[in-house]
CSV table of C-alpha atoms in Angstrom, one decimal:
chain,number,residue,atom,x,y,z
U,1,UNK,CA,27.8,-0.6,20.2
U,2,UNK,CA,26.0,2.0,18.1
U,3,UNK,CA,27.9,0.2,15.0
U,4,UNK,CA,25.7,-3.2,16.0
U,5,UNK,CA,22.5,-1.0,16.1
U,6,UNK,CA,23.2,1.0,13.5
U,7,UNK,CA,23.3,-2.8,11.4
U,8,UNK,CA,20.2,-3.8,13.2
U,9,UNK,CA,18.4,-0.8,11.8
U,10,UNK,CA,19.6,0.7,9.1
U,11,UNK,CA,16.5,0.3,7.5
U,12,UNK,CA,15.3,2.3,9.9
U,13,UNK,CA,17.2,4.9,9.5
U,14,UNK,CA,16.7,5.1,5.6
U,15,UNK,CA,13.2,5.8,6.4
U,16,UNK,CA,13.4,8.5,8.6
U,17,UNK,CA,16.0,9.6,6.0
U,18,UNK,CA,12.8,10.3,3.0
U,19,UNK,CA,10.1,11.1,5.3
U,20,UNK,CA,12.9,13.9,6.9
U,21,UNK,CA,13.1,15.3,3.5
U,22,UNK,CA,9.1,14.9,2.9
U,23,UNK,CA,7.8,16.8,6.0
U,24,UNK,CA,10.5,19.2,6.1
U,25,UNK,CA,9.7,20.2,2.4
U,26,UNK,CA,6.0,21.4,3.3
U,27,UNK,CA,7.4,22.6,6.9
U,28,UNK,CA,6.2,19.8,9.1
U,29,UNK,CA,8.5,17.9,11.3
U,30,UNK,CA,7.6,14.2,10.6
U,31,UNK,CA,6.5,13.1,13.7
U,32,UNK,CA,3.3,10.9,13.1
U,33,UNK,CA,5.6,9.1,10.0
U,34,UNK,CA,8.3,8.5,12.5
U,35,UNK,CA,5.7,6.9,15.0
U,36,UNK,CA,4.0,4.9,12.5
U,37,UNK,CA,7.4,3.6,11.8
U,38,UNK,CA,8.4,3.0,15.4
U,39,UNK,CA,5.3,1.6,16.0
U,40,UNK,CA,5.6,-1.6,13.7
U,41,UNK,CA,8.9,-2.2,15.0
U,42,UNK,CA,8.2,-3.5,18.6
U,43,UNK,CA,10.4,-0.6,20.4
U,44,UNK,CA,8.8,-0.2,24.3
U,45,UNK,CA,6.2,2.6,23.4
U,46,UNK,CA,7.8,5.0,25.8
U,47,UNK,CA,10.6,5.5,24.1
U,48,UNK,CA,8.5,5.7,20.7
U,49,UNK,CA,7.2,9.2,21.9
U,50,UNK,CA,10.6,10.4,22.7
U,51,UNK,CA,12.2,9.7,19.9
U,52,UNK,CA,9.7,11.4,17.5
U,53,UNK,CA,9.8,14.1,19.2
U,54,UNK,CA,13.7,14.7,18.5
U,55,UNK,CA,13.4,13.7,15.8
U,56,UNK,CA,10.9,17.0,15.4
U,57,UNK,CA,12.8,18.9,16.9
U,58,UNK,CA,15.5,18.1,14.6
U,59,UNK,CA,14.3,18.6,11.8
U,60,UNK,CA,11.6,22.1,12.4
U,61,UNK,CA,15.0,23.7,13.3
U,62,UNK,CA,16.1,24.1,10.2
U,63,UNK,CA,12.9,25.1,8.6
U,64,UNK,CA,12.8,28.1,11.1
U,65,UNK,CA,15.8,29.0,10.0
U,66,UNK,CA,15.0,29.8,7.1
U,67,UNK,CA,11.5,30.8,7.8
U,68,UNK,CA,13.5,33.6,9.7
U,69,UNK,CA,15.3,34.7,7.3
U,70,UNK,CA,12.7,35.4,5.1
U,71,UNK,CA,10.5,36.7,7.6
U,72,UNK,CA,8.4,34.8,7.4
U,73,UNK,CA,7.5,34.2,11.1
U,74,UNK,CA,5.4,36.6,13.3
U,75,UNK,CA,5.5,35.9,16.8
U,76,UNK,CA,3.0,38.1,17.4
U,77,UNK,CA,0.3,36.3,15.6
U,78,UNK,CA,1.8,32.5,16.6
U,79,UNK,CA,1.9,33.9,20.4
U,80,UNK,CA,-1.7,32.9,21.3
U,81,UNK,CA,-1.2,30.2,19.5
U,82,UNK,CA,1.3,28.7,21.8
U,83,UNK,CA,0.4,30.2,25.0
U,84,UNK,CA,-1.2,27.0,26.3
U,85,UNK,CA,-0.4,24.8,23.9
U,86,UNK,CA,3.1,24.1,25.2
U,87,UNK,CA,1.9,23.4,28.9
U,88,UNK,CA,-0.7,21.5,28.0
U,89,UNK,CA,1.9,19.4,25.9
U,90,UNK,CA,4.1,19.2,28.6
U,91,UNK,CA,1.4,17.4,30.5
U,92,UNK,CA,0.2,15.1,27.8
U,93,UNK,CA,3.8,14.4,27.8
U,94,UNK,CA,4.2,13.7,31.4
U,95,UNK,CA,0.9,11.5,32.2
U,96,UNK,CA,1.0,7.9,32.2
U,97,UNK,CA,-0.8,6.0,30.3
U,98,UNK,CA,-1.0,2.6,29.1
U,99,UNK,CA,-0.3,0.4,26.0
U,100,UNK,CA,-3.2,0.3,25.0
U,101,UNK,CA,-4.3,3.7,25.4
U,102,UNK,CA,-1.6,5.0,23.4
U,103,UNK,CA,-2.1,2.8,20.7
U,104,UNK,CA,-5.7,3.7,20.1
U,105,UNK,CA,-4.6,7.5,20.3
U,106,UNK,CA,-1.7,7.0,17.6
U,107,UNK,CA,-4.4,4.7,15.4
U,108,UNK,CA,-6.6,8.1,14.7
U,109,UNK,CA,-3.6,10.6,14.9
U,110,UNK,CA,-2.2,8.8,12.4
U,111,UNK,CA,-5.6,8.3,10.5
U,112,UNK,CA,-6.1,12.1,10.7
U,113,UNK,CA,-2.7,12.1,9.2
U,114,UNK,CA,-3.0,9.9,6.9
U,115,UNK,CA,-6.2,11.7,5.2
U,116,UNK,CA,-4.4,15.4,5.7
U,117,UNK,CA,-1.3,14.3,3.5
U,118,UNK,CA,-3.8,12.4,1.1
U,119,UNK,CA,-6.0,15.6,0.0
U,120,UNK,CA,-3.2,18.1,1.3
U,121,UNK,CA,-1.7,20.1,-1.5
U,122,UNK,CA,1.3,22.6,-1.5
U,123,UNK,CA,0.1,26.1,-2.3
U,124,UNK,CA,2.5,28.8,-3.4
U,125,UNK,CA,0.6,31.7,-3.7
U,126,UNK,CA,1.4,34.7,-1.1
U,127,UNK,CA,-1.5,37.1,-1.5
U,128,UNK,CA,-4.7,35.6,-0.9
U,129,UNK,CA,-7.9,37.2,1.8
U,130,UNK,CA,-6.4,36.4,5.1
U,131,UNK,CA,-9.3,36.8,7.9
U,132,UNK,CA,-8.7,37.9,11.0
U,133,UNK,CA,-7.9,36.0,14.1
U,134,UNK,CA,-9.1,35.6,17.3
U,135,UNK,CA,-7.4,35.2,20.4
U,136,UNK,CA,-9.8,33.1,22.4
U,137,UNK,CA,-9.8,30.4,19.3
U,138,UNK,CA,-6.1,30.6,18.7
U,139,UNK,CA,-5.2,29.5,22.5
U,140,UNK,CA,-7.8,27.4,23.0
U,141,UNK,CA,-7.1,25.1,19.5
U,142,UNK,CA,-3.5,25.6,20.4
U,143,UNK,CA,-3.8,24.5,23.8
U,144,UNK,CA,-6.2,20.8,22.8
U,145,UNK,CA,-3.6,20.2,20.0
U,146,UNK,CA,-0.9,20.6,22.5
U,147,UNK,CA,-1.9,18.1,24.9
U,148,UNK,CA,-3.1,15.7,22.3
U,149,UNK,CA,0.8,16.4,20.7
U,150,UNK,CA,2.3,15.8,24.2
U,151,UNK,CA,0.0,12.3,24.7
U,152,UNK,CA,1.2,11.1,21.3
U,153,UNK,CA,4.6,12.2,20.8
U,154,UNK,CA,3.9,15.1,17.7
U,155,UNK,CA,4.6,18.2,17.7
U,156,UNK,CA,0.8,19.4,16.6
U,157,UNK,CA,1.3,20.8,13.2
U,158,UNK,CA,-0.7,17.5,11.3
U,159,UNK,CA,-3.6,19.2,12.7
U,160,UNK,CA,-2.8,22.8,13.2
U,161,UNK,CA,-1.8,23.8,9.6
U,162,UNK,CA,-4.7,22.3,8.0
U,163,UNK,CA,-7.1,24.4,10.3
U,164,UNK,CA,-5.1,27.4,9.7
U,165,UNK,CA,-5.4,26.9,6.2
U,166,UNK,CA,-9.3,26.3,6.7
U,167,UNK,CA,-10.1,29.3,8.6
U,168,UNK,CA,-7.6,31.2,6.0
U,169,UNK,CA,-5.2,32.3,9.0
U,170,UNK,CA,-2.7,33.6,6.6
U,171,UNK,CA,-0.6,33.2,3.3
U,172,UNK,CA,0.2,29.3,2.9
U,173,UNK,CA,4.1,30.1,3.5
U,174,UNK,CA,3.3,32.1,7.0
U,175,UNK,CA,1.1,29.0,8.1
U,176,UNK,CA,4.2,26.6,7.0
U,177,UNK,CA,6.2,29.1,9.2
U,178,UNK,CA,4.2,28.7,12.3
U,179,UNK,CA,3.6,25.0,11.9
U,180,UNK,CA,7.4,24.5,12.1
U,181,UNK,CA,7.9,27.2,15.2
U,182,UNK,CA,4.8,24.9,16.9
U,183,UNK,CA,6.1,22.0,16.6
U,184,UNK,CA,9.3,22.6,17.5
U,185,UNK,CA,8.0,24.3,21.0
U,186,UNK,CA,5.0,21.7,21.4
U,187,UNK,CA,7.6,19.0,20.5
U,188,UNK,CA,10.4,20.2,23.4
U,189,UNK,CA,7.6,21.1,26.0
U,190,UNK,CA,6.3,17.3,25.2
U,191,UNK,CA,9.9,15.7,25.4
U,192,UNK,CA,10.1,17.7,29.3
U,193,UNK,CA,7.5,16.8,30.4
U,194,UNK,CA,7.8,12.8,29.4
U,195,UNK,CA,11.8,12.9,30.9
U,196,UNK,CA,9.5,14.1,33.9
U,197,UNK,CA,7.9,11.0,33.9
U,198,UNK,CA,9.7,8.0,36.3
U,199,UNK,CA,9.1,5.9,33.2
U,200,UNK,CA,10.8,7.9,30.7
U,201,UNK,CA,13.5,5.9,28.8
U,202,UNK,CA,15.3,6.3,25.2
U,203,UNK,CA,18.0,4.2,23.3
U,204,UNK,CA,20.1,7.3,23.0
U,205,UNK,CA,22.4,4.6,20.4
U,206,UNK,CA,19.3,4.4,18.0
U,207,UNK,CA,18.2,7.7,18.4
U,208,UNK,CA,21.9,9.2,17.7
U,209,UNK,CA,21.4,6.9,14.6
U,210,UNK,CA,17.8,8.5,13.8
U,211,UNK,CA,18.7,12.0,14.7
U,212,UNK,CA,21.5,12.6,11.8
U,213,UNK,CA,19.1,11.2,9.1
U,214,UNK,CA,16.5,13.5,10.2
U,215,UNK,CA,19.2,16.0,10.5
U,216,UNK,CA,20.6,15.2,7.0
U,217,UNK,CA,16.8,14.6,5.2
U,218,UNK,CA,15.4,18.2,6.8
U,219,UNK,CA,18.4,19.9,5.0
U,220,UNK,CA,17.8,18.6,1.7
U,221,UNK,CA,13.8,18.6,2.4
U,222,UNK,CA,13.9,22.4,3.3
U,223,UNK,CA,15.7,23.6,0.6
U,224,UNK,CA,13.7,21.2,-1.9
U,225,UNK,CA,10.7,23.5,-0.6
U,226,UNK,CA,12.4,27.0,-1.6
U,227,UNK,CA,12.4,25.6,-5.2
U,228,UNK,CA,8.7,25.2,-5.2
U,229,UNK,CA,9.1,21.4,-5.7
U,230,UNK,CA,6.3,19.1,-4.3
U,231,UNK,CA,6.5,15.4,-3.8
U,232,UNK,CA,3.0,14.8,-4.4
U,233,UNK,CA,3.0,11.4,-5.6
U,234,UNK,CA,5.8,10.3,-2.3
U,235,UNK,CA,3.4,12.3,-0.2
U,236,UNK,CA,0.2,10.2,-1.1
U,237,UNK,CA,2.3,7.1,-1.1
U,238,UNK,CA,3.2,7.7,2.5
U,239,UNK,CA,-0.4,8.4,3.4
U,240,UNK,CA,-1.1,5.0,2.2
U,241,UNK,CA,1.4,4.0,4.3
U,242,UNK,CA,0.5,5.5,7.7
U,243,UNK,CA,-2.8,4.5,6.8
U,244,UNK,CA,-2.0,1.0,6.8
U,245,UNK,CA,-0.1,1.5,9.9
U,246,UNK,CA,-3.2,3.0,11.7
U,247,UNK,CA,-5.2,0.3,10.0
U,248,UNK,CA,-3.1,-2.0,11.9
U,249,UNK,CA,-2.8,-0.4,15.4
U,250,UNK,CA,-6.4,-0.5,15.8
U,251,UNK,CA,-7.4,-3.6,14.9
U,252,UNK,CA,-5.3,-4.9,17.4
U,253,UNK,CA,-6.1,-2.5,20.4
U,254,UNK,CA,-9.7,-1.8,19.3
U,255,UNK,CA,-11.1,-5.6,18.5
């Protein structure tokens, strides 16, 4: 059985393979590439959110990991952060909604996305004039982007490391830190509260397939980033990509 879908999707799986090794490299976890692939495949669109979402998980695990290790994560700071972010992605996950509604969301999620990677770029400097926070901000951005990640099916850091860079939150590798420690909570708070849900359902044969070329792609893609090595040309060739893809959704949905 999972032999006949692995031969049905292979292809697939190659791509979730590079945009593993993509994301994980600049510490996110893939999810609005995995949904923009999903998404032209014709797979039920409650199962699209699940599967990107371990798919996340999968692969921020391992940049944590070694975020850890180098200390690079302060829970202190990422606490307010996350305080409502993961119930409010647990209910995003767990509404209904329809077809179409999700479709028009993932259009501009992946059209933010899309324009993030496009004028994104990889900074490796550590010392720069980090501003202090505030509380109030931190939970209530954290707490939008949650539910918005938990409607979807990303784990949130598309839109939370860009504004953390914006409002110079910290040095470029803390913020690649948190990103990865936000997803990874948004993304299993989101996945809880859609196996809530009576219409939850997953193809645990493709995912299985999905899940260990994430797996294998974060590997390589983390440790590409502790070389300092950007793909900046893949990364603006997949923008064009999930452009397209967004293009796509919502000119169907929208007209």
């Amino acid at each position: 059985m999972i032999l006949d879908t692995f031969l049905q999707f292979w292809h697939i799986a190659i791509l979730f393979f590079f945009v593993a090794i993509l994301y994980s490299s600049v510490g996110f976890g893939g999810g609005s590439s995995y949904l923009a692939i999903l998404a032209l495949t014709g797979i039920v669109f409650t199962q699209i959110r699940a599967t990107a979402l371990l798919c996340n998980i999968v692969v921020v695990l391992g940049n944590i990991l070694l975020f850890y290790r180098q200390n690079k994560i302060d829970l202190k700071k990422i606490s307010p952060l996350v305080l409502l972010s993961v119930p409010m992605a647990y209910l995003g996950g767990y509404l209904k909604i329809s077809q179409q509604f999700f479709f028009i969301l993932l259009g501009f999620t992946l059209l933010f996305a899309a324009i993030t990677m496009w004028i994104s770029k990889k900074i490796i400097a550590d010392e720069f004039d980090v501003k202090k926070t505030s509380f109030l901000k931190n939970t209530t951005f954290g707490g939008f982007i949650g539910f918005i990640s938990g409607m979807v099916g990303i784990g949130g850091g598309i839109f939370l490391a860009p504004l953390l860079h914006l409002t110079n939150w910290d040095t470029p590798k803390k913020i690649a830190a948190t990103a990865s420690f936000f997803i990874l909570v948004n993304s299993v708070s989101g996945l809880l509260g859609q196996y809530s849900n009576v219409d939850f359902y997953i193809d645990w044969n493709l995912t299985l397939i999905l899940l260990i070329a994430v797996f294998i792609g974060g590997q390589i893609g983390s440790r590409i980033s502790n070389s300092y090595f950007t793909p900046i040309q893949l990364k603006k060739a997949t923008a064009i990509l999930i452009a397209f893809v967004s293009f796509r959704i919502l000119w169907k949905y929208l007209f």
